[in-house]
Amino acid sequence: MDVELPAQVRRWKDRMHRFVAEELMPLEPDLPPFANRLPAEDIAALVRRMKDAGLWALAVPREFGGGGLGWVGLCALREALGHTTLCSLGKLLGAEPPVLLYDAGEDLRARYLLPTIAGERYGCFALTEPEAGSDAANLSLSAVPDGTGHYLLNGRKVFSSHADEADYALVFGVVPQGPGQAGGITLFLVDRGTPGFHWVRRIETMGGDRPSELVFENCRVPDANRLGATGKAFDLAQRWFACDRIALQPPIALGAAARSLALAQAAGVAPALELGRLALGLHAARAMLYHAAAKADRGEDVRHDASLVKATATSAALEAVERAMAWFGPRGYSRALPLERYYRDLRRFPIAAGTYEIQQFVVARGLLRGYAGLDRMAAPL
Amino acid sequence: MPDAVAAARVAARALVESVLAPQADRPADAGVLAAIAAERRRLGLWGVTVPAEAGGRGWSWPQQAALQEECHRVPAGVWTGQALAAGEPPAPLYGAAAGVRERYLRPCLDGRRTAVQVWGADHGGIQGVWVRPARGGVVLRGHLEGVPAYAAADLVLLVLPRPEGGGLDAYLCDRDLAGFDAGPAGETMGRMRLVDLTYQDCFVPEGRVLRDCDLPARRWRANRQAAVLAAGALGAALASLEQGIAYARRRVTFGRPIGDRQAIQWMVADGAREVYGAQVLVARAAEGGGSSAEALDEAVRAKVYATEAACRILDRVIQIHGAYGYSRDLPFEGLWRELAAYRFLEGRNDELLAALAPATVSGLQL
C-alpha cells in the first residue's frame, strides 16, 4: 500500500526504517511496560547514532540548520518510527522542536529553538488544566505583570507530556486586561528550576506516557520569555497546531497499525476479509495524511484537513491494532507480542492534543458554517 | 425477581460493602485475596456453584450471575476476580469416585487448593493435546497456549475428546505429574499471567482420568461463560457507564455540561443499548442454566455479547472522562485491560461466534 512520496523523502524514510529495524526494535524488550523510558546512556547512544546517520532534525527548516524535508518528510519519518513500540520515547523526538518556536524572535531562538534542534535542550507543552481540556480557552492560570518587566504566574497544569524530563515548558497563561493594556491567553517559555515552578507528580496512565502535573506559585517570568504578542497565544497555536495534528500522531498510528496487521498476516491468524477491510481503511487514511501534509508544505490552510486526518487515521489504526490483538487470542493480550503495548499507547491519541470528538466537531462546524466544502476537501494535488 | 435471586443479591452486596468497596481500585494481592475468601465464608458465599450433595451451597445460575454482577460493579471486584474462583471446583469433580473426591474435591472446597477446568480443544475442534491409550492409563502429548496462570497453580482438569470418538474425558493434572510442565508465567496487559501448558509424553494413570464427563464439563464451561464472564462484564460495564453519565452531567466545557453534546449523548445511548442487550442475554442464559444444547449455546451468546459490549462501553467511558479516563487516577483504563481478557477466557469470542453462526442464523428464521 504505497502512496507516492518525493524521491528524496522516500530515501530518508527507507534509512529511518532501517534504523528502526536495526537500532530500535532490538531495544523493545527493555522498554518498561508502563513508561516511555530507556536508560540515559542508551538514549544518548541512540541520539548519537541518529545524528551519525543523518536522521536528526531532518524535517526542521534549513534556515535553522535542519534537513528541510518539511511536513511530508516529517510524516514519512514518523510513519517509519511507528514500526517500533519505542516510538513514544520523548528524547527521540527531541529532533523535532515545538514548532511554535519557529516564530520566536532572535533571542528566544538562540536560547530555546536552536539548542532544542541540537538536542541539548528539551521542551514540553503546559496547556491543559483541570478545568480546561477540550475547552482550552477556559484557562485560569494567571500571568500578571508585576511592573518590573516580569509576569507572575499562578495556577495548575495537568497532563503535560514529557514535563518530567523537559528543561523548559511552553506555558499558556491568562494576562488580565487592564486600562490601556491588552490581555488574554499568552504563551511563556519557563525554565525548569525557575523559583515557583513546581513539578508535582507523574500521572500514571494506561500506556507508557506519564504526563506531569505542574504548579506555578508566584513564578516570576521575564517579559523577554513571552512568545508572541500578549493575548495572541491561540493565533500562534492555530497556525502551528494544525500541522502538528497532521504530522505527530497519525503517521505513528499508521506505522504501528501496519506492523500489527503484518504480524497477524504472517502468523496466519488474520481473517482475509477483515484484514482487507482494515488495510483499506489504513490505506485511505494514509493517502489523506500525505495529501494534507503536502498542502501544509505549500503553506495552505490545513485546519479542516488536520481534523479529518487525525480522526480518520487514529481511529482506523486503533481498530486495526485492537483486531490484530483479538485474532492472536491470549498471545495478543500478552507482552510476548508488541500489540498490547501499541494498543495502550495508541489509545491516548483520540484523547490527547484534541479529542476525536473535537475533531468531528471542527469538521462538522466547518461544513455547516461554510468555511469548508465537501467538494474542496481533496482538490487534485 | 425470585426470592432466592434477591437474597443472593443482598448477600453479594454485603460482600461488596464489607470487603470489596473499601479496597483501593487496584488492591495488592495476597492479603486482600485472603480477606475476600474469609468474608465469603462468613457470608455463605463459598462453594455456591457446588451442589449440596457434593458439599456446596448449590446456587442456581441466576443467583450466581447476581453475585458476579454485583461484585464486578466495584473495580476491586474485577481486579480480584480470581478470588471468587476459590472454593468453586469444576463440575466434573462432583461425581468422581470417592478417592478422587477426597484427594481433589475436598481440598478445593476447603480452600487449600484451586482447580480449574481447561479446554484442550477449542470450540472449532482444533486440538492442542492428543491422547494415546496406554497400559493402566493414557499418555498425553501436546501444547496449550495462553492458559491463565492461576489455572496451573494447583490442579488442571484438562478436558479432551476421547481419541476413539464419543464423549469427553477429563485428566487431573497435578504439579507432580511427570511430563507436565506449566512453563514460566508470561506478563500480559492486565493483572492476569498466562502460561503455556506442555504435555511431553505425560502418563496419566487411570485413577486420575474422569471418564464420560461430557455433561458436567460442558455445563461448567457454560456456567463460567454465562454466570461469571458475561454477568461480571455486565456489572463492570453498567457501573462504569453510570459513572460516565454522572461525569457528563458534571463536567462543563464551552459553558455547558458535556452531556448536552451529541457526541457524548451518542456514547451514552450506545452504551445503554448494549447494557440492556447484555442484561437480557445474561438473564436468558442464566435461566436456561445450561440444561439443554440450546441453553449451552445461549450461554456462549451471552458471553460473547456481554464481554464485547463491556469493552466498548469501558472504552467510551474512558473517552467521556478524557485524559483522566486514560490515566490511572481513575479505574477505567485498568478495567478495560482486565475485561479485554474476558474476550478469550472460556473460548475466544471470534471462534465461539463462528462456531455458533449456523445455529444463530437458523434461530433467526421464521
XYZ file of C-alpha atoms in Angstrom:
747
model
C 0.000 0.000 0.000
C 2.131 2.814 -1.197
C 1.448 6.477 -1.607
C 3.931 8.213 -3.857
C 6.469 10.226 -1.929
C 9.120 12.547 -3.378
C 12.276 10.532 -4.112
C 14.333 12.350 -1.511
C 11.723 11.744 1.209
C 11.448 8.107 0.144
C 15.234 7.649 0.561
C 15.259 9.140 4.046
C 12.223 7.156 5.028
C 13.969 3.934 3.986
C 17.007 4.912 6.039
C 14.798 5.642 9.015
C 13.079 2.312 8.556
C 16.468 0.577 8.587
C 17.467 2.480 11.703
C 14.222 1.439 13.371
C 14.762 -2.223 12.485
C 18.448 -2.355 13.376
C 18.760 0.019 16.308
C 15.361 0.484 17.919
C 13.455 -2.804 17.616
C 16.190 -4.763 19.445
C 15.632 -2.455 22.440
C 11.887 -3.110 22.636
C 12.183 -5.730 25.404
C 13.975 -3.122 27.556
C 11.057 -0.711 27.441
C 9.291 -0.774 30.860
C 5.603 -1.748 30.454
C 4.255 1.498 31.882
C 6.889 4.079 30.961
C 8.429 5.542 27.826
C 11.937 5.357 29.193
C 15.248 3.713 28.497
C 18.480 4.055 30.475
C 20.040 7.503 29.862
C 23.180 6.017 28.306
C 21.083 4.051 25.782
C 19.227 7.208 24.795
C 22.455 9.179 24.475
C 23.904 6.442 22.268
C 20.775 6.374 20.110
C 20.800 10.132 19.666
C 24.457 9.933 18.669
C 23.764 7.206 16.129
C 20.753 9.083 14.755
C 22.958 12.116 14.231
C 25.696 9.993 12.622
C 23.136 8.501 10.273
C 21.975 11.979 9.308
C 18.494 11.265 10.717
C 18.471 14.098 13.233
C 16.299 17.175 12.700
C 15.626 16.164 9.107
C 12.272 17.902 8.909
C 13.468 21.140 10.523
C 13.707 24.046 8.037
C 17.159 24.581 6.561
C 17.333 28.126 7.941
C 17.519 26.594 11.434
C 20.101 24.005 10.447
C 17.723 21.148 9.687
C 17.278 18.896 6.681
C 14.334 20.841 5.273
C 12.225 17.798 4.422
C 9.072 19.601 5.506
C 5.766 18.185 6.712
C 5.633 15.390 4.146
C 9.112 14.377 5.220
C 8.237 14.509 8.891
C 5.182 12.314 8.303
C 7.258 9.776 6.407
C 9.944 9.606 9.092
C 7.365 9.233 11.845
C 5.482 6.579 9.914
C 8.725 4.573 9.883
C 9.197 5.303 13.594
C 5.715 3.910 14.248
C 7.055 0.475 13.361
C 8.593 0.222 16.824
C 6.976 0.459 20.240
C 9.811 2.847 21.104
C 8.010 5.448 19.000
C 6.768 7.411 22.008
C 10.175 7.887 23.634
C 10.337 11.562 24.496
C 14.009 12.207 23.877
C 13.986 10.587 20.461
C 11.505 13.193 19.358
C 13.868 15.939 20.510
C 14.897 16.317 16.928
C 11.540 17.916 16.352
C 11.298 21.135 18.352
C 7.982 22.672 19.389
C 7.199 24.305 16.067
C 5.758 27.421 17.673
C 9.361 28.355 18.359
C 9.911 28.891 14.615
C 8.044 32.159 15.146
C 10.284 33.279 18.014
C 12.471 36.368 17.893
C 16.226 36.125 17.739
C 16.827 35.992 21.475
C 14.357 33.155 22.115
C 15.583 31.334 19.025
C 19.103 31.385 20.356
C 18.118 30.360 23.875
C 15.439 27.763 23.087
C 14.924 26.844 19.434
C 18.494 26.196 18.328
C 19.599 24.251 21.454
C 16.445 22.155 21.108
C 17.196 21.355 17.477
C 20.751 20.469 18.528
C 19.317 18.047 21.108
C 20.838 19.972 24.005
C 17.583 21.226 25.459
C 14.148 19.751 25.549
C 10.770 21.472 25.818
C 7.257 20.393 26.841
C 3.789 21.892 26.487
C 1.821 23.036 29.520
C -1.625 23.907 28.200
C -4.242 21.603 29.771
C -5.666 22.494 33.190
C -8.084 20.601 35.439
C -10.982 22.703 34.084
C -9.588 23.342 30.610
C -9.083 20.321 28.373
C -11.156 20.301 25.185
C -12.304 23.779 26.210
C -8.774 25.112 26.071
C -9.888 28.741 26.155
C -11.249 28.191 29.654
C -7.743 28.523 31.132
C -7.319 30.012 34.562
C -3.536 30.070 35.092
C -2.918 33.760 35.610
C 0.047 35.749 34.341
C 0.026 39.169 35.955
C 2.600 41.852 35.034
C 4.356 42.925 38.236
C 5.558 46.291 36.921
C 9.235 45.286 36.788
C 9.181 43.759 33.321
C 8.096 40.379 34.664
C 4.929 38.306 34.889
C 3.832 36.407 37.997
C 2.424 33.000 37.025
C -0.078 31.320 39.337
C -2.068 28.196 38.583
C -2.024 24.486 37.894
C -1.334 22.458 34.736
C -2.110 18.767 34.207
C -1.310 16.139 31.554
C 1.865 17.855 30.432
C 3.625 15.101 28.480
C 7.372 14.646 28.987
C 7.436 17.507 31.539
C 9.381 15.235 33.888
C 12.385 15.308 31.568
C 11.949 18.725 29.978
C 14.326 21.644 30.520
C 11.650 24.205 29.803
C 7.905 24.435 29.369
C 5.699 26.355 26.943
C 3.138 27.637 29.416
C -0.213 29.110 28.357
C -1.497 31.695 30.845
C -4.112 34.434 31.034
C -2.922 38.033 31.214
C -5.661 40.192 32.764
C -6.886 43.055 30.665
C -6.034 46.427 32.225
C -6.744 50.043 31.282
C -4.898 50.619 28.035
C -3.311 47.203 28.281
C -4.021 44.166 26.143
C -4.900 40.916 27.891
C -5.787 37.365 27.029
C -4.130 33.996 26.638
C -0.393 34.406 26.272
C 2.479 31.994 25.825
C 5.583 31.940 28.050
C 8.784 29.945 27.997
C 9.562 28.934 31.547
C 12.796 27.207 32.503
C 12.780 24.297 34.852
C 14.251 25.445 38.131
C 12.657 28.902 37.956
C 11.532 29.650 41.536
C 7.808 28.955 41.892
C 7.737 26.382 39.037
C 6.891 23.148 40.882
C 6.863 19.738 39.289
C 4.206 17.909 41.357
C 3.892 14.342 40.106
C 3.701 11.942 37.196
C 0.174 10.924 36.244
C 0.244 7.183 35.532
C -1.778 6.097 32.506
C -2.866 3.053 30.558
C 0.224 3.344 28.376
C 3.829 4.453 28.572
C 3.030 8.152 28.603
C 3.356 9.560 32.108
C 2.356 13.190 31.808
C 3.038 15.556 34.678
C 1.096 17.804 36.951
C 2.733 21.209 37.415
C 2.028 24.040 39.819
C 3.064 27.652 39.334
C 3.233 29.665 42.515
C 4.286 33.299 42.110
C 6.602 32.089 39.383
C 8.397 35.185 38.029
C 8.979 35.083 34.277
C 10.698 37.906 32.389
C 8.832 39.632 29.573
C 11.662 38.517 27.283
C 10.349 34.943 27.679
C 6.932 35.816 26.275
C 6.476 34.073 22.898
C 4.313 36.130 20.561
C 2.124 39.084 21.456
C 0.076 39.345 24.630
C -3.282 37.635 24.168
C -2.223 36.070 20.894
C -1.164 32.598 22.059
C -4.005 30.886 20.224
C -3.321 32.710 16.967
C 0.180 31.324 17.171
C -1.083 27.918 18.221
C -3.668 27.756 15.447
C -1.041 28.358 12.858
C 1.090 25.501 14.099
C -1.229 23.061 15.863
C -2.956 22.075 12.633
C 0.360 20.915 11.196
C 1.230 19.074 14.414
C -2.178 17.443 14.325
C -1.302 16.018 10.901
C 2.308 15.060 11.498
C 2.596 13.917 15.125
C 0.058 11.194 15.921
C -1.391 9.967 12.583
C 1.846 8.702 10.983
C 2.918 6.945 14.205
C -0.521 5.342 14.426
C -0.384 4.202 10.789
C 3.099 2.713 11.194
C 2.037 0.838 14.314
C -1.132 -0.454 12.664
C 0.745 -1.552 9.542
C 3.181 -3.572 11.646
C 0.330 -5.075 13.682
C -1.561 -6.248 10.601
C 1.657 -7.609 9.074
C 2.332 -9.628 12.233
C -1.170 -11.070 12.149
C -0.922 -11.859 8.468
C 2.457 -13.562 8.833
C 1.152 -15.672 11.710
C -1.838 -16.701 9.617
C -4.355 -15.537 12.217
C -5.985 -12.759 10.204
C -9.342 -13.478 8.543
C -8.870 -12.350 4.946
C -11.991 -10.235 4.575
C -11.465 -8.346 7.830
C -7.778 -7.902 7.085
C -8.675 -6.443 3.727
C -11.259 -4.097 5.179
C -8.897 -2.774 7.857
C -5.986 -2.435 5.436
C -8.159 -0.429 3.056
C -9.137 1.909 5.893
C -5.466 2.482 6.708
C -4.614 2.975 3.050
C -7.248 5.694 2.730
C -6.101 7.371 5.940
C -2.524 7.329 4.689
C -3.477 8.903 1.387
C -5.334 11.632 3.299
C -2.325 12.155 5.553
C 0.151 12.804 2.753
C -2.328 14.908 0.830
C -2.782 17.167 3.864
C 0.952 17.250 4.632
C 1.690 18.356 1.065
C -0.856 21.170 1.439
C 0.861 22.216 4.682
C 4.201 22.306 2.851
C 2.654 24.628 0.258
C 1.555 26.928 3.058
C -2.167 26.289 2.548
C -4.688 26.366 5.390
C -4.917 22.810 6.675
C -7.090 23.228 9.773
C -10.006 21.304 8.291
C -7.724 18.650 6.778
C -5.924 18.227 10.087
C -9.080 17.255 11.936
C -10.161 14.896 9.160
C -6.757 13.223 9.083
C -6.381 12.876 12.823
C -9.863 11.435 13.414
C -9.585 9.043 10.455
C -6.028 7.813 10.943
C -6.077 7.362 14.710
C -9.407 5.541 14.791
C -8.550 3.285 11.833
C -5.189 2.443 13.385
C -6.598 1.764 16.827
C -9.210 -0.553 15.375
C -6.602 -2.438 13.354
C -4.338 -2.950 16.382
C -7.296 -3.995 18.500
C -8.461 -6.530 15.918
C -4.949 -7.923 15.487
C -4.786 -8.397 19.258
C -8.071 -10.272 19.207
C -7.027 -12.546 16.323
C -3.986 -13.650 18.298
C -6.162 -14.526 21.306
C -4.232 -14.809 24.599
C -0.912 -14.207 22.815
C -2.151 -10.851 21.595
C -3.081 -9.954 25.174
C 0.349 -10.976 26.458
C 3.548 -8.982 26.412
C 5.127 -11.566 24.132
C 3.889 -9.501 21.155
C 4.038 -5.698 20.731
C 0.274 -5.447 20.153
C -0.904 -4.860 23.709
C 1.726 -2.125 24.124
C 0.726 -0.492 20.856
C -2.913 -0.559 21.849
C -2.229 1.004 25.241
C -0.043 3.739 23.743
C -2.294 4.461 20.765
C -5.424 4.691 22.919
C -4.089 8.058 24.021
C -4.371 9.534 20.521
C -8.162 10.011 20.360
C -7.826 11.950 23.632
C -4.563 13.894 23.652
C -3.946 17.038 21.590
C -7.595 17.365 20.587
C -10.068 14.563 21.231
C -11.765 12.584 18.469
C -14.998 14.408 19.340
C -13.348 17.833 18.958
C -12.018 16.796 15.527
C -15.501 15.680 14.498
C -16.874 18.971 15.819
C -14.320 21.000 13.874
C -15.139 19.103 10.673
C -18.896 19.449 11.089
C -18.740 23.102 12.101
C -16.554 23.940 9.123
C -19.046 22.345 6.748
C -22.151 23.711 8.442
C -20.831 27.253 8.581
C -19.410 27.101 5.099
C -15.680 27.539 5.941
C -15.094 24.211 4.289
C -16.833 22.465 1.411
C -17.031 18.765 0.641
C -16.006 19.424 -2.961
C -12.902 21.317 -1.860
C -11.591 18.774 0.622
C -9.260 16.900 -1.667
C -8.642 19.087 -4.678
C -6.142 17.432 -7.048
C -2.552 17.944 -5.964
C -37.052 -11.120 40.915
C -37.424 -14.528 42.587
C -36.679 -14.502 46.321
C -33.575 -16.665 46.015
C -32.008 -14.315 43.473
C -32.947 -11.286 45.562
C -31.332 -12.928 48.581
C -28.201 -13.689 46.540
C -28.009 -10.052 45.537
C -28.336 -8.942 49.153
C -25.536 -11.287 50.230
C -23.374 -10.146 47.319
C -23.885 -6.501 48.271
C -22.838 -7.329 51.816
C -19.587 -8.780 50.437
C -19.081 -5.707 48.278
C -19.679 -3.340 51.175
C -17.602 -5.158 53.750
C -14.536 -6.142 51.787
C -14.538 -5.050 48.117
C -15.689 -1.418 48.151
C -13.266 -0.377 50.925
C -10.310 -1.572 48.827
C -8.359 0.686 46.564
C -9.411 0.426 42.917
C -6.398 -1.802 42.304
C -5.698 -3.663 45.526
C -2.458 -5.545 46.066
C -2.590 -9.307 46.052
C -2.184 -11.699 48.927
C -3.766 -10.100 51.969
C -6.789 -8.935 50.036
C -7.475 -12.318 48.420
C -7.353 -13.969 51.865
C -9.687 -11.330 53.308
C -12.163 -11.849 50.465
C -12.063 -15.631 50.977
C -12.700 -15.256 54.722
C -15.583 -12.857 54.151
C -17.143 -15.117 51.513
C -17.179 -17.975 54.003
C -18.690 -15.769 56.684
C -21.460 -14.594 54.363
C -22.228 -18.029 52.933
C -20.793 -17.148 49.519
C -18.370 -20.060 49.388
C -18.983 -23.149 47.270
C -22.043 -21.555 45.691
C -21.540 -23.361 42.376
C -21.215 -26.772 44.029
C -24.377 -28.813 44.567
C -25.412 -29.553 48.143
C -24.820 -33.291 47.720
C -21.176 -32.577 46.809
C -20.707 -30.348 49.825
C -21.550 -26.894 48.423
C -24.440 -24.439 48.598
C -25.968 -25.335 45.250
C -26.913 -21.900 43.952
C -28.843 -21.570 40.719
C -27.238 -19.798 37.761
C -29.339 -16.649 38.202
C -28.124 -16.472 41.804
C -24.517 -16.921 40.729
C -24.896 -14.327 37.996
C -26.318 -11.846 40.506
C -23.299 -12.435 42.771
C -20.776 -11.852 39.999
C -22.582 -8.858 38.595
C -22.652 -7.159 41.994
C -19.002 -7.914 42.743
C -17.909 -6.607 39.348
C -19.626 -3.271 39.985
C -16.675 -2.151 42.079
C -13.213 -2.017 40.496
C -11.663 -4.109 43.271
C -14.127 -6.865 42.423
C -12.895 -7.006 38.828
C -9.288 -6.650 39.891
C -9.512 -9.575 42.332
C -11.832 -11.679 40.168
C -9.863 -14.842 40.752
C -10.599 -14.587 44.493
C -14.171 -15.538 43.622
C -12.987 -18.709 41.874
C -11.532 -20.163 45.069
C -13.778 -22.747 46.691
C -15.596 -23.368 43.404
C -14.110 -26.573 41.931
C -15.183 -27.585 38.411
C -18.228 -29.778 37.958
C -16.519 -32.968 36.638
C -15.135 -33.449 40.159
C -18.545 -33.608 41.846
C -19.454 -37.078 40.685
C -15.951 -38.571 40.768
C -15.030 -41.710 42.688
C -14.736 -41.345 46.452
C -10.925 -41.461 46.421
C -10.692 -38.716 43.796
C -13.194 -36.597 45.646
C -11.211 -36.989 48.857
C -7.930 -36.150 47.178
C -9.081 -33.330 44.879
C -12.597 -32.066 45.566
C -12.332 -31.824 49.360
C -9.148 -29.665 49.422
C -10.731 -27.343 46.843
C -13.835 -26.920 48.953
C -11.642 -26.318 51.994
C -9.782 -23.619 50.090
C -6.446 -25.422 50.313
C -6.266 -25.934 46.560
C -7.675 -24.301 43.472
C -8.766 -26.370 40.496
C -9.533 -25.059 37.051
C -11.018 -26.723 34.027
C -9.038 -26.183 30.827
C -10.494 -26.947 27.432
C -7.913 -28.935 25.464
C -9.688 -28.399 22.173
C -11.294 -25.161 21.115
C -14.867 -24.724 20.049
C -13.945 -25.263 16.417
C -12.461 -28.637 17.323
C -8.809 -27.690 16.862
C -6.905 -29.743 19.331
C -3.742 -28.802 21.210
C -3.191 -32.028 23.135
C -3.503 -35.604 21.906
C -4.410 -38.674 23.929
C -2.934 -42.134 23.400
C -4.254 -45.107 25.375
C -1.572 -46.880 27.419
C -1.450 -49.710 29.924
C -3.129 -48.545 33.129
C -3.935 -45.060 31.852
C -3.270 -42.678 28.946
C -0.369 -40.700 27.556
C -0.872 -37.006 26.764
C 1.180 -35.089 24.277
C 0.912 -31.537 23.049
C 0.813 -27.889 23.939
C -1.790 -25.392 25.128
C -1.116 -21.712 24.749
C -2.250 -18.820 26.913
C -3.849 -20.559 29.866
C -4.446 -18.279 32.885
C -1.536 -18.863 35.252
C -3.684 -19.443 38.302
C -5.009 -22.485 36.481
C -1.614 -24.081 36.730
C -1.133 -23.068 40.355
C -2.738 -26.198 41.747
C -4.752 -28.501 39.629
C -5.731 -28.529 35.978
C -8.694 -30.540 34.767
C -7.775 -30.949 31.143
C -10.869 -31.763 29.085
C -10.375 -33.599 25.784
C -12.432 -35.620 23.324
C -11.825 -39.341 23.657
C -9.454 -40.498 20.864
C -11.727 -43.313 19.693
C -14.597 -40.836 19.375
C -17.572 -40.295 21.561
C -17.568 -38.124 24.636
C -15.191 -36.037 26.683
C -12.799 -37.164 29.384
C -11.032 -35.001 31.945
C -7.465 -35.544 33.091
C -6.411 -34.425 36.558
C -3.030 -32.799 36.112
C -1.155 -32.079 39.312
C 2.163 -30.304 39.508
C 3.788 -33.651 40.349
C 2.694 -35.292 37.096
C 5.841 -36.304 35.162
C 5.975 -34.741 31.696
C 3.520 -31.974 32.580
C 5.040 -28.521 32.587
C 3.339 -25.173 33.077
C 6.316 -23.090 31.936
C 7.027 -19.592 33.209
C 4.099 -17.223 33.638
C 4.041 -14.578 30.909
C 3.059 -10.989 31.607
C 0.004 -9.504 29.924
C -1.569 -6.081 29.590
C -3.674 -6.885 32.658
C -3.198 -8.423 36.054
C -3.539 -11.961 34.744
C -0.453 -14.039 33.956
C -0.593 -16.631 31.196
C 1.228 -19.937 30.950
C 1.739 -22.421 28.156
C 0.955 -25.960 29.279
C 3.194 -28.622 27.785
C 2.495 -32.344 27.861
C 5.549 -34.309 26.890
C 4.547 -37.947 26.751
C 2.849 -37.403 30.068
C 1.433 -40.578 31.594
C -1.848 -40.108 33.445
C -2.894 -43.158 35.495
C -6.484 -44.317 35.135
C -7.202 -43.156 38.690
C -6.753 -39.570 37.540
C -8.985 -39.824 34.489
C -12.597 -38.721 34.836
C -14.412 -40.663 32.132
C -17.544 -39.518 30.326
C -17.671 -36.053 31.805
C -19.316 -34.504 28.748
C -22.273 -33.040 30.506
C -20.579 -31.692 33.647
C -17.624 -30.309 31.636
C -19.838 -28.549 29.097
C -22.194 -27.240 31.729
C -19.302 -25.991 33.827
C -17.877 -24.123 30.874
C -21.272 -22.629 30.047
C -21.701 -21.747 33.710
C -18.421 -19.802 33.670
C -19.358 -18.167 30.362
C -22.792 -17.001 31.489
C -22.675 -16.580 35.251
C -19.086 -15.349 35.640
C -17.764 -13.732 32.457
C -20.982 -12.370 30.936
C -22.576 -11.354 34.244
C -19.310 -9.908 35.528
C -18.646 -7.924 32.361
C -22.209 -6.618 32.578
C -21.722 -5.454 36.178
C -18.472 -3.664 35.407
C -19.878 -2.017 32.274
C -23.072 -0.921 33.966
C -21.323 0.647 36.965
C -18.753 2.359 34.745
C -21.386 3.760 32.411
C -23.253 5.142 35.422
C -20.089 6.978 36.404
C -19.605 8.188 32.847
C -23.126 9.617 32.882
C -22.541 11.317 36.239
C -19.337 12.873 34.896
C -21.074 14.008 31.691
C -23.600 15.895 33.825
C -20.888 17.466 35.982
C -18.113 18.371 33.541
C -18.589 21.747 31.853
C -16.985 22.859 28.584
C -17.875 25.883 26.480
C -20.358 26.875 29.190
C -22.436 23.688 29.163
C -22.171 20.197 30.640
C -20.579 17.862 28.110
C -23.686 15.672 28.471
C -25.553 18.349 26.492
C -23.432 17.481 23.477
C -24.476 14.945 20.925
C -21.015 13.377 20.768
C -21.340 12.403 24.422
C -25.051 11.584 24.216
C -24.374 9.026 21.486
C -21.745 7.317 23.590
C -24.186 7.167 26.486
C -27.048 5.924 24.314
C -24.905 3.296 22.561
C -23.722 2.104 25.963
C -27.242 1.978 27.344
C -28.449 -0.143 24.404
C -25.627 -2.569 24.910
C -26.151 -2.810 28.675
C -29.807 -3.602 28.000
C -28.873 -6.287 25.486
C -26.358 -7.804 27.870
C -28.895 -7.824 30.698
C -31.427 -9.665 28.590
C -28.936 -12.216 27.286
C -27.352 -12.845 30.681
C -30.793 -13.369 32.220
C -31.833 -15.784 29.433
C -28.598 -17.745 29.691
C -28.775 -17.872 33.487
C -32.384 -19.018 33.485
C -31.582 -21.688 30.925
C -28.946 -22.970 33.323
C -27.149 -24.979 30.641
C -29.864 -27.600 30.812
C -30.077 -28.268 27.058
C -27.956 -27.896 23.949
C -29.816 -24.675 23.147
C -29.215 -23.395 26.687
C -25.489 -24.104 26.339
C -25.447 -22.082 23.112
C -27.294 -19.258 24.820
C -24.542 -19.092 27.460
C -21.988 -18.660 24.684
C -24.051 -15.891 23.084
C -24.359 -14.062 26.411
C -20.606 -14.358 26.960
C -19.664 -13.019 23.546
C -22.228 -10.219 23.568
C -21.600 -9.017 27.117
C -17.799 -9.172 27.038
C -17.555 -7.390 23.674
C -20.089 -4.782 24.802
C -18.300 -4.243 28.113
C -15.008 -3.464 26.375
C -16.709 -0.980 24.061
C -18.559 0.629 26.977
C -15.400 0.949 29.072
C -13.676 2.457 26.048
C -16.430 5.080 25.765
C -16.330 5.786 29.498
C -12.577 6.388 29.164
C -13.304 8.753 26.278
C -16.008 10.628 28.212
C -13.516 11.216 31.049
C -10.860 12.412 28.597
C -7.256 12.334 29.790
C -8.430 11.474 33.308
C -10.095 8.375 31.867
C -6.828 7.329 30.224
C -4.911 7.937 33.450
C -4.611 5.620 36.407
C -6.127 8.280 38.650
C -9.436 6.662 37.669
C -10.165 2.907 37.400
C -11.490 2.758 33.839
C -8.321 2.115 31.823
C -7.444 -0.710 34.233
C -10.937 -2.173 33.969
C -10.658 -2.143 30.178
C -7.375 -4.028 30.404
C -8.883 -6.627 32.735
C -12.064 -7.074 30.701
C -10.107 -7.454 27.470
C -9.102 -10.902 28.754
C -12.762 -11.919 29.177
C -12.997 -11.918 25.395
C -10.802 -15.021 25.159
C -11.415 -16.746 28.501
C -13.554 -19.910 28.182
C -13.226 -19.693 24.427
C -12.159 -16.942 22.058
C -15.089 -14.799 21.053
C -14.341 -14.957 17.334
C -14.134 -18.749 17.390
C -17.232 -19.064 19.540
C -19.138 -16.750 17.206
C -18.034 -18.600 14.106
C -18.909 -21.987 15.586
C -22.349 -20.774 16.604
C -23.085 -18.852 13.422
C -25.209 -21.543 11.701
C -27.328 -22.100 14.808
C -27.675 -18.369 15.396
C -28.716 -17.702 11.798
C -31.211 -20.526 11.741
C -32.618 -19.285 15.044
C -33.487 -16.020 13.297
C -35.670 -17.689 10.665
C -39.446 -17.754 10.818
